[in-house]
XYZ file of N, CA and C in Angstrom:
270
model
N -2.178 3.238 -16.760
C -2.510 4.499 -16.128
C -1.434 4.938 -15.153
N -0.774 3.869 -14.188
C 0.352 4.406 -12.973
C 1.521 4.214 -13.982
N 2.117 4.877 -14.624
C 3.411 4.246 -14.801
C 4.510 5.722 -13.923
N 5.881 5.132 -14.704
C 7.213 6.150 -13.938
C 7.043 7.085 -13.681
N 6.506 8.181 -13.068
C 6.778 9.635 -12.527
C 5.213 9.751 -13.185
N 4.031 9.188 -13.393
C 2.877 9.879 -13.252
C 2.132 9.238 -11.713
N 0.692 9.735 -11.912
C -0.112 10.085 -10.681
C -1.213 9.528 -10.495
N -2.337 9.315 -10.024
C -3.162 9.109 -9.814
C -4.305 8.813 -8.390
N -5.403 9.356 -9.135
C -6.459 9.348 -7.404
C -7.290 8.103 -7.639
N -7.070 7.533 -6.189
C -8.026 6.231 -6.075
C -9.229 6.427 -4.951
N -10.589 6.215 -5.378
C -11.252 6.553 -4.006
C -11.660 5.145 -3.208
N -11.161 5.240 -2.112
C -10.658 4.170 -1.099
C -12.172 3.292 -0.799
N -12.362 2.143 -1.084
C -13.623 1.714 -0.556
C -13.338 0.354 0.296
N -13.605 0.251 1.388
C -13.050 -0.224 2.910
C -12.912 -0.062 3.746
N -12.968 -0.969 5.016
C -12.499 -0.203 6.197
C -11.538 -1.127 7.035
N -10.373 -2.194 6.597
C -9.170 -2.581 6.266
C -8.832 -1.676 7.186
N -8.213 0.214 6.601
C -7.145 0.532 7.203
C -7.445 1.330 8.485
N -8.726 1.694 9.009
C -9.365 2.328 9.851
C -8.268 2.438 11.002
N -8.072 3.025 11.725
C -8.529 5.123 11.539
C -7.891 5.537 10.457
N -6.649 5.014 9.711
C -5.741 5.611 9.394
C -6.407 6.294 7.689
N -7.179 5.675 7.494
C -7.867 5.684 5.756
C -9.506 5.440 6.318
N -10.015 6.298 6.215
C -11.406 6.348 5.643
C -12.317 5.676 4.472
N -13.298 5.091 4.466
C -14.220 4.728 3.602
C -14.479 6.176 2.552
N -14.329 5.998 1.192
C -14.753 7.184 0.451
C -13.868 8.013 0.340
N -12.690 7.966 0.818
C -11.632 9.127 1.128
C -10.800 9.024 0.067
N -10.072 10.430 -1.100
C -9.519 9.784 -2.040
C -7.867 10.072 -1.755
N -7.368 9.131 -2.380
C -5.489 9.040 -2.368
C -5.195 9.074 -3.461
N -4.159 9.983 -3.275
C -2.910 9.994 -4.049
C -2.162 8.865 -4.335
N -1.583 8.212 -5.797
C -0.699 7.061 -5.621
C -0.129 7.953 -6.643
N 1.161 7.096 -6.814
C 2.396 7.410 -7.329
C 3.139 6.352 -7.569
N 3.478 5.929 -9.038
C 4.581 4.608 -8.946
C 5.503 5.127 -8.403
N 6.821 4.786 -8.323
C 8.056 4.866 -7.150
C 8.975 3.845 -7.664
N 10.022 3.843 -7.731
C 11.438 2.986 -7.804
C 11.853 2.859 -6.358
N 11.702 3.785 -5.736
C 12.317 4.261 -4.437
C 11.775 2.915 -3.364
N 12.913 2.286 -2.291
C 12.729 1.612 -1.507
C 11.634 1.919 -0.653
N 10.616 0.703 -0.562
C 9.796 1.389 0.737
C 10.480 0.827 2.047
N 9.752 1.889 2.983
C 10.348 1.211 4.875
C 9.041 0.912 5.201
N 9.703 0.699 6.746
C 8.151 0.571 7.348
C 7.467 1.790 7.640
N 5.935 1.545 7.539
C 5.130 2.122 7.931
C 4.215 3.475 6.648
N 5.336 2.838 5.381
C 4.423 3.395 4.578
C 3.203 2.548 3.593
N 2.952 3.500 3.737
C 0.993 2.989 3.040
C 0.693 2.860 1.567
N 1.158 1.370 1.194
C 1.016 1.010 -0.584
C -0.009 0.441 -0.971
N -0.308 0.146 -2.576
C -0.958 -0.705 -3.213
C -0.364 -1.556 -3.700
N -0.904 -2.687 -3.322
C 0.015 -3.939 -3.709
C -1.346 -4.937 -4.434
N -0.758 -5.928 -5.021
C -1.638 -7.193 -5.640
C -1.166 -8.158 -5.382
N -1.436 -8.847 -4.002
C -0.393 -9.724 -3.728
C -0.813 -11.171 -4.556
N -2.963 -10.871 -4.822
C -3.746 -11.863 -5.072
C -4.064 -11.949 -6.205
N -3.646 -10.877 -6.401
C -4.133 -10.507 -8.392
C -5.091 -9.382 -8.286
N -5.675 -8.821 -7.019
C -6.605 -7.725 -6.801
C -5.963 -6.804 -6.174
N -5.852 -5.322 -6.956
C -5.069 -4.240 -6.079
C -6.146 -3.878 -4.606
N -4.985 -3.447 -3.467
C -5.265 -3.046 -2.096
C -4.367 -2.299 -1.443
N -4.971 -1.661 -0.499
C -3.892 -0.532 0.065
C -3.242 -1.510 1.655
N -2.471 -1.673 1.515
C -1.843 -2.191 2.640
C -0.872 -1.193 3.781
N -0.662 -1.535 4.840
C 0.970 -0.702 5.326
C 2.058 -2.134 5.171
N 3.417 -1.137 4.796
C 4.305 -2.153 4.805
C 4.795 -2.562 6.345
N 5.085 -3.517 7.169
C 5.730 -4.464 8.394
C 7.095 -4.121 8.362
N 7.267 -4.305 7.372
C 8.938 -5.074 7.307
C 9.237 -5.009 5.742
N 10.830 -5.065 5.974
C 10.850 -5.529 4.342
C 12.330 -6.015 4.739
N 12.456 -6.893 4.312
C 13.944 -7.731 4.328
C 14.122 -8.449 2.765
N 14.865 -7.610 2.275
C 15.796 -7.493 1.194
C 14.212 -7.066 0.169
N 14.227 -8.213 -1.003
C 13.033 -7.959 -1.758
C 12.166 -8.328 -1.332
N 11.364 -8.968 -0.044
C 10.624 -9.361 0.317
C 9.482 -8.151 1.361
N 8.447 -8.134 1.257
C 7.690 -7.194 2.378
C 6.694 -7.667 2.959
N 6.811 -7.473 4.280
C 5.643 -8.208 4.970
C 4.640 -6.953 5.126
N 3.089 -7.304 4.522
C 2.025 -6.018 4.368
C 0.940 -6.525 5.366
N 0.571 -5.322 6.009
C -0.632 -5.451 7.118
C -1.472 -4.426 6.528
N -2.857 -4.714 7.137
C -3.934 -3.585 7.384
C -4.348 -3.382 8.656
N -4.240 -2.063 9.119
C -4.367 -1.552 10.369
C -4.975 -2.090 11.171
N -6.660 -2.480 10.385
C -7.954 -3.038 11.121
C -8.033 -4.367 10.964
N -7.629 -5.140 10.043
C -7.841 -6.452 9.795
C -6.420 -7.319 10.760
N -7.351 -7.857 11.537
C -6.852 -8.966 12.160
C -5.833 -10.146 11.296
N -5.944 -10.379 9.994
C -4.952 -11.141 9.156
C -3.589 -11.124 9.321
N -3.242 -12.688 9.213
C -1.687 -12.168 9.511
C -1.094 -11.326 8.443
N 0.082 -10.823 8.831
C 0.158 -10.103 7.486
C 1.030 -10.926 6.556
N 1.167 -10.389 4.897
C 1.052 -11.185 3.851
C 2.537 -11.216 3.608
N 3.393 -11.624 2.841
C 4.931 -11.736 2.203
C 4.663 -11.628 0.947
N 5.000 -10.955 0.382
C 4.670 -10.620 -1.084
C 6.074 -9.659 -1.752
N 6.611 -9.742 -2.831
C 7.424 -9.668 -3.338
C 7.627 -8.279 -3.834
N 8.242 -7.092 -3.444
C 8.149 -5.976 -3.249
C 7.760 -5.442 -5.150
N 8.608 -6.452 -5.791
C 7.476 -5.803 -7.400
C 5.885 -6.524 -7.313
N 5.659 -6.692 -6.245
C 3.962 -6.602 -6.510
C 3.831 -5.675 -5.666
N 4.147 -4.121 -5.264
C 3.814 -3.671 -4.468
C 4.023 -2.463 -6.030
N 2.444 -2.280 -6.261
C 2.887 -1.077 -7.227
C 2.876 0.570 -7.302
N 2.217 1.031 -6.067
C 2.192 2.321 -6.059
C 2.183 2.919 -4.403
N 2.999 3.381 -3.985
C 3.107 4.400 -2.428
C 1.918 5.500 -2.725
N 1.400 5.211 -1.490
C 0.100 6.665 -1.436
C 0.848 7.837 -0.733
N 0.413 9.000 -1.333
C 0.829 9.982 -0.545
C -0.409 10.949 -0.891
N 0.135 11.959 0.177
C 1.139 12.160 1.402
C 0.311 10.563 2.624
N 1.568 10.146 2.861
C 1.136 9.085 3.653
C 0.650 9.567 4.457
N -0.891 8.471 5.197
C -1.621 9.334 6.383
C -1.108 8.949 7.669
């Protein structure tokens, strides 16, 4: 369904990214080639289950992913498991 230059709406169920993402609220994703930085808002599978994370950091191929609300440290996960940037980022 996500592949190169198509689209798709996901409706967000969680409250992980609170304030920034709403329970029920729907997003825009978009696969991407394009480097992410910090502070934008992806879906990644770091576990084998897609989730919307923000990216920390990213040093080289590596990205460190947080959620706003969740206390967890955040994860290192390998920027091709990071498969789709939401936009317009909130």
């Amino acid at each position: 369904m996500l592949g190169p230059g198509k689209s798709v709406e996901l409706i967000y169920a969680g409250d992980r990214m609170v304030p920034a993402l709403r329970h029920g609220q729907t997003l825009s994703l978009k696969a991407t080639s394009e480097r992410f930085l910090p502070g934008d808002v992806v879906v990644a599978s770091p576990a084998g289950i897609p989730d919307v994370f923000r990216v920390d950091r990213v040093d080289g191929d590596v990205a460190l992913l947080t959620a706003d609300a969740d206390p967890t440290p955040a994860a290192r996960v390998s920027s091709r498991l990071i498969v789709a940037r939401v936009y317009p980022p909130p």
